[in-house]
Amino acid sequence: MTTATRPVAPLLYTPEEVAVALRMGRSTVYELMADGTLKYVKRGGSRRIRVTDLETFVASLATAN
């Protein structure tokens, strides 16, 4: 008997994954991270964006206009 495992939704995204999700360029995502517009966490040499920080950023786009 086998049990099916449900896929786990990621809690952290790479800048490249965020760029795809937002339909922006990778360098644009890095610029947003550098100027503090898009929050991220750093572990060693890796930068990751939390799901909640990505959602906050997207919500701020609606109110920025």
N, CA and C atoms as an extended XYZ file, in Angstrom:
195
Properties=species:S:1:pos:R:3:atomname:S:1:resname:S:1:resid:I:1 pbc="F F F"
N         0.840       -1.164        0.000 N   MET     1
C         0.000        0.000        0.000 CA  MET     1
C         0.894        1.240        0.000 C   MET     1
N         0.564        2.185       -0.844 N   THR     2
C         1.328        3.430       -0.890 CA  THR     2
C         0.466        4.584       -0.411 C   THR     2
N         1.128        5.538        0.138 N   THR     3
C         0.412        6.741        0.557 CA  THR     3
C         0.883        7.895       -0.304 C   THR     3
N        -0.056        8.668       -0.767 N   ALA     4
C         0.277        9.821       -1.599 CA  ALA     4
C         0.716       10.967       -0.697 C   ALA     4
N         1.765       11.623       -1.100 N   THR     5
C         2.207       12.782       -0.345 CA  THR     5
C         1.776       14.038       -1.067 C   THR     5
N         1.324       14.981       -0.295 N   ARG     6
C         0.908       16.254       -0.875 CA  ARG     6
C         2.130       17.124       -1.086 C   ARG     6
N         2.144       17.855       -2.176 N   PRO     7
C         3.267       18.773       -2.362 CA  PRO     7
C         3.230       19.869       -1.302 C   PRO     7
N         4.390       20.246       -0.854 N   VAL     8
C         4.513       21.279        0.170 CA  VAL     8
C         4.747       22.613       -0.530 C   VAL     8
N         3.935       23.594       -0.196 N   ALA     9
C         4.100       24.928       -0.775 CA  ALA     9
C         5.357       25.554       -0.187 C   ALA     9
N         6.204       26.141       -1.035 N   PRO    10
C         7.427       26.744       -0.522 CA  PRO    10
C         7.130       27.947        0.375 C   PRO    10
N         7.958       28.113        1.390 N   LEU    11
C         7.851       29.261        2.285 CA  LEU    11
C         8.838       30.349        1.907 C   LEU    11
N         9.890       29.959        1.198 N   LEU    12
C        10.915       30.882        0.740 CA  LEU    12
C        11.123       30.708       -0.759 C   LEU    12
N        11.334       31.818       -1.441 N   TYR    13
C        11.576       31.785       -2.874 CA  TYR    13
C        12.934       32.400       -3.191 C   TYR    13
N        13.562       31.916       -4.231 N   THR    14
C        14.786       32.539       -4.720 CA  THR    14
C        14.406       33.800       -5.487 C   THR    14
N        15.338       34.734       -5.647 N   PRO    15
C        15.037       35.908       -6.464 CA  PRO    15
C        14.607       35.536       -7.892 C   PRO    15
N        15.172       34.481       -8.430 N   GLU    16
C        14.797       34.041       -9.768 CA  GLU    16
C        13.350       33.560       -9.814 C   GLU    16
N        12.925       32.818       -8.786 N   GLU    17
C        11.536       32.353       -8.718 CA  GLU    17
C        10.575       33.526       -8.552 C   GLU    17
N        10.975       34.515       -7.767 N   VAL    18
C        10.153       35.714       -7.574 CA  VAL    18
C        10.023       36.468       -8.896 C   VAL    18
N        11.111       36.562       -9.634 N   ALA    19
C        11.075       37.246      -10.928 CA  ALA    19
C        10.071       36.585      -11.861 C   ALA    19
N        10.050       35.271      -11.887 N   VAL    20
C         9.091       34.543      -12.729 CA  VAL    20
C         7.669       34.793      -12.238 C   VAL    20
N         7.466       34.706      -10.920 N   ALA    21
C         6.125       34.894      -10.355 CA  ALA    21
C         5.584       36.290      -10.620 C   ALA    21
N         6.462       37.299      -10.558 N   LEU    22
C         6.040       38.686      -10.749 CA  LEU    22
C         6.104       39.131      -12.207 C   LEU    22
N         6.662       38.258      -13.046 N   ARG    23
C         6.866       38.591      -14.462 CA  ARG    23
C         7.718       39.847      -14.601 C   ARG    23
N         8.811       39.852      -13.829 N   MET    24
C         9.792       40.933      -13.860 CA  MET    24
C        11.145       40.310      -14.170 C   MET    24
N        12.074       41.147      -14.508 N   GLY    25
C        13.425       40.667      -14.721 CA  GLY    25
C        14.117       40.359      -13.405 C   GLY    25
N        15.073       39.446      -13.454 N   ARG    26
C        15.832       39.073      -12.269 CA  ARG    26
C        16.563       40.276      -11.685 C   ARG    26
N        17.136       41.108      -12.543 N   SER    27
C        17.871       42.273      -12.045 CA  SER    27
C        16.934       43.274      -11.377 C   SER    27
N        15.707       43.367      -11.856 N   THR    28
C        14.718       44.246      -11.218 CA  THR    28
C        14.421       43.773       -9.801 C   THR    28
N        14.297       42.465       -9.633 N   VAL    29
C        14.046       41.910       -8.302 CA  VAL    29
C        15.223       42.227       -7.377 C   VAL    29
N        16.446       42.069       -7.881 N   TYR    30
C        17.614       42.396       -7.059 CA  TYR    30
C        17.662       43.883       -6.716 C   TYR    30
N        17.244       44.739       -7.623 N   GLU    31
C        17.189       46.177       -7.342 CA  GLU    31
C        16.159       46.471       -6.255 C   GLU    31
N        15.000       45.827       -6.334 N   LEU    32
C        13.962       46.011       -5.313 CA  LEU    32
C        14.460       45.541       -3.944 C   LEU    32
N        15.231       44.464       -3.947 N   MET    33
C        15.799       43.968       -2.702 CA  MET    33
C        16.852       44.943       -2.168 C   MET    33
N        17.681       45.470       -3.052 N   ALA    34
C        18.769       46.367       -2.642 CA  ALA    34
C        18.253       47.673       -2.051 C   ALA    34
N        17.155       48.195       -2.626 N   ASP    35
C        16.654       49.475       -2.107 CA  ASP    35
C        15.650       49.299       -0.964 C   ASP    35
N        15.421       48.052       -0.535 N   GLY    36
C        14.566       47.797        0.617 CA  GLY    36
C        13.091       47.692        0.310 C   GLY    36
N        12.725       47.799       -0.952 N   THR    37
C        11.320       47.704       -1.338 CA  THR    37
C        10.788       46.287       -1.161 C   THR    37
N        11.623       45.313       -1.441 N   LEU    38
C        11.260       43.899       -1.294 CA  LEU    38
C        12.175       43.297       -0.238 C   LEU    38
N        11.585       42.922        0.886 N   LYS    39
C        12.370       42.364        1.991 CA  LYS    39
C        12.839       40.953        1.656 C   LYS    39
N        13.968       40.583        2.249 N   TYR    40
C        14.513       39.244        2.047 CA  TYR    40
C        15.297       38.821        3.276 C   TYR    40
N        15.595       37.540        3.341 N   VAL    41
C        16.457       37.006        4.389 CA  VAL    41
C        17.717       36.488        3.720 C   VAL    41
N        18.813       36.566        4.453 N   LYS    42
C        20.085       36.108        3.902 CA  LYS    42
C        20.646       35.026        4.813 C   LYS    42
N        21.003       33.933        4.205 N   ARG    43
C        21.606       32.811        4.935 CA  ARG    43
C        22.861       32.415        4.174 C   ARG    43
N        24.010       32.720        4.733 N   GLY    44
C        25.258       32.496        4.001 CA  GLY    44
C        25.279       33.427        2.798 C   GLY    44
N        25.511       32.882        1.624 N   GLY    45
C        25.518       33.682        0.405 CA  GLY    45
C        24.191       33.691       -0.319 C   GLY    45
N        23.184       33.048        0.255 N   SER    46
C        21.883       32.922       -0.410 CA  SER    46
C        20.903       33.963        0.097 C   SER    46
N        20.140       34.505       -0.818 N   ARG    47
C        19.049       35.412       -0.458 CA  ARG    47
C        17.744       34.716       -0.807 C   ARG    47
N        16.787       34.820        0.102 N   ARG    48
C        15.472       34.224       -0.122 CA  ARG    48
C        14.409       35.225        0.290 C   ARG    48
N        13.274       35.157       -0.405 N   ILE    49
C        12.152       36.049       -0.113 CA  ILE    49
C        11.044       35.207        0.506 C   ILE    49
N        10.579       35.655        1.673 N   ARG    50
C         9.470       34.965        2.335 CA  ARG    50
C         8.183       35.171        1.542 C   ARG    50
N         7.310       34.202        1.598 N   VAL    51
C         6.002       34.302        0.946 CA  VAL    51
C         5.253       35.524        1.465 C   VAL    51
N         5.285       35.741        2.766 N   THR    52
C         4.559       36.876        3.348 CA  THR    52
C         5.123       38.210        2.863 C   THR    52
N         6.456       38.292        2.715 N   ASP    53
C         7.063       39.532        2.214 CA  ASP    53
C         6.712       39.760        0.751 C   ASP    53
N         6.623       38.691       -0.015 N   LEU    54
C         6.218       38.807       -1.419 CA  LEU    54
C         4.767       39.280       -1.508 C   LEU    54
N         3.900       38.719       -0.689 N   GLU    55
C         2.492       39.131       -0.684 CA  GLU    55
C         2.344       40.591       -0.257 C   GLU    55
N         3.126       41.016        0.724 N   THR    56
C         3.095       42.408        1.175 CA  THR    56
C         3.533       43.338        0.050 C   THR    56
N         4.587       42.960       -0.657 N   PHE    57
C         5.068       43.765       -1.774 CA  PHE    57
C         3.993       43.906       -2.848 C   PHE    57
N         3.357       42.811       -3.215 N   VAL    58
C         2.313       42.845       -4.249 CA  VAL    58
C         1.136       43.697       -3.780 C   VAL    58
N         0.754       43.583       -2.525 N   ALA    59
C        -0.348       44.398       -1.996 CA  ALA    59
C         0.011       45.879       -2.043 C   ALA    59
N         1.280       46.203       -1.818 N   SER    60
C         1.688       47.615       -1.844 CA  SER    60
C         1.630       48.189       -3.250 C   SER    60
N         1.730       47.346       -4.262 N   LEU    61
C         1.647       47.831       -5.647 CA  LEU    61
C         0.263       48.397       -5.940 C   LEU    61
N        -0.763       47.797       -5.382 N   ALA    62
C        -2.130       48.238       -5.613 CA  ALA    62
C        -2.375       49.601       -4.977 C   ALA    62
N        -1.732       49.869       -3.845 N   THR    63
C        -1.970       51.119       -3.140 CA  THR    63
C        -1.002       52.227       -3.589 C   THR    63
N         0.013       51.862       -4.357 N   ALA    64
C         1.019       52.843       -4.782 CA  ALA    64
C         0.499       53.744       -5.900 C   ALA    64
N        -0.530       53.323       -6.596 N   ASN    65
C        -1.047       54.122       -7.723 CA  ASN    65
C        -1.981       55.191       -7.283 C   ASN    65
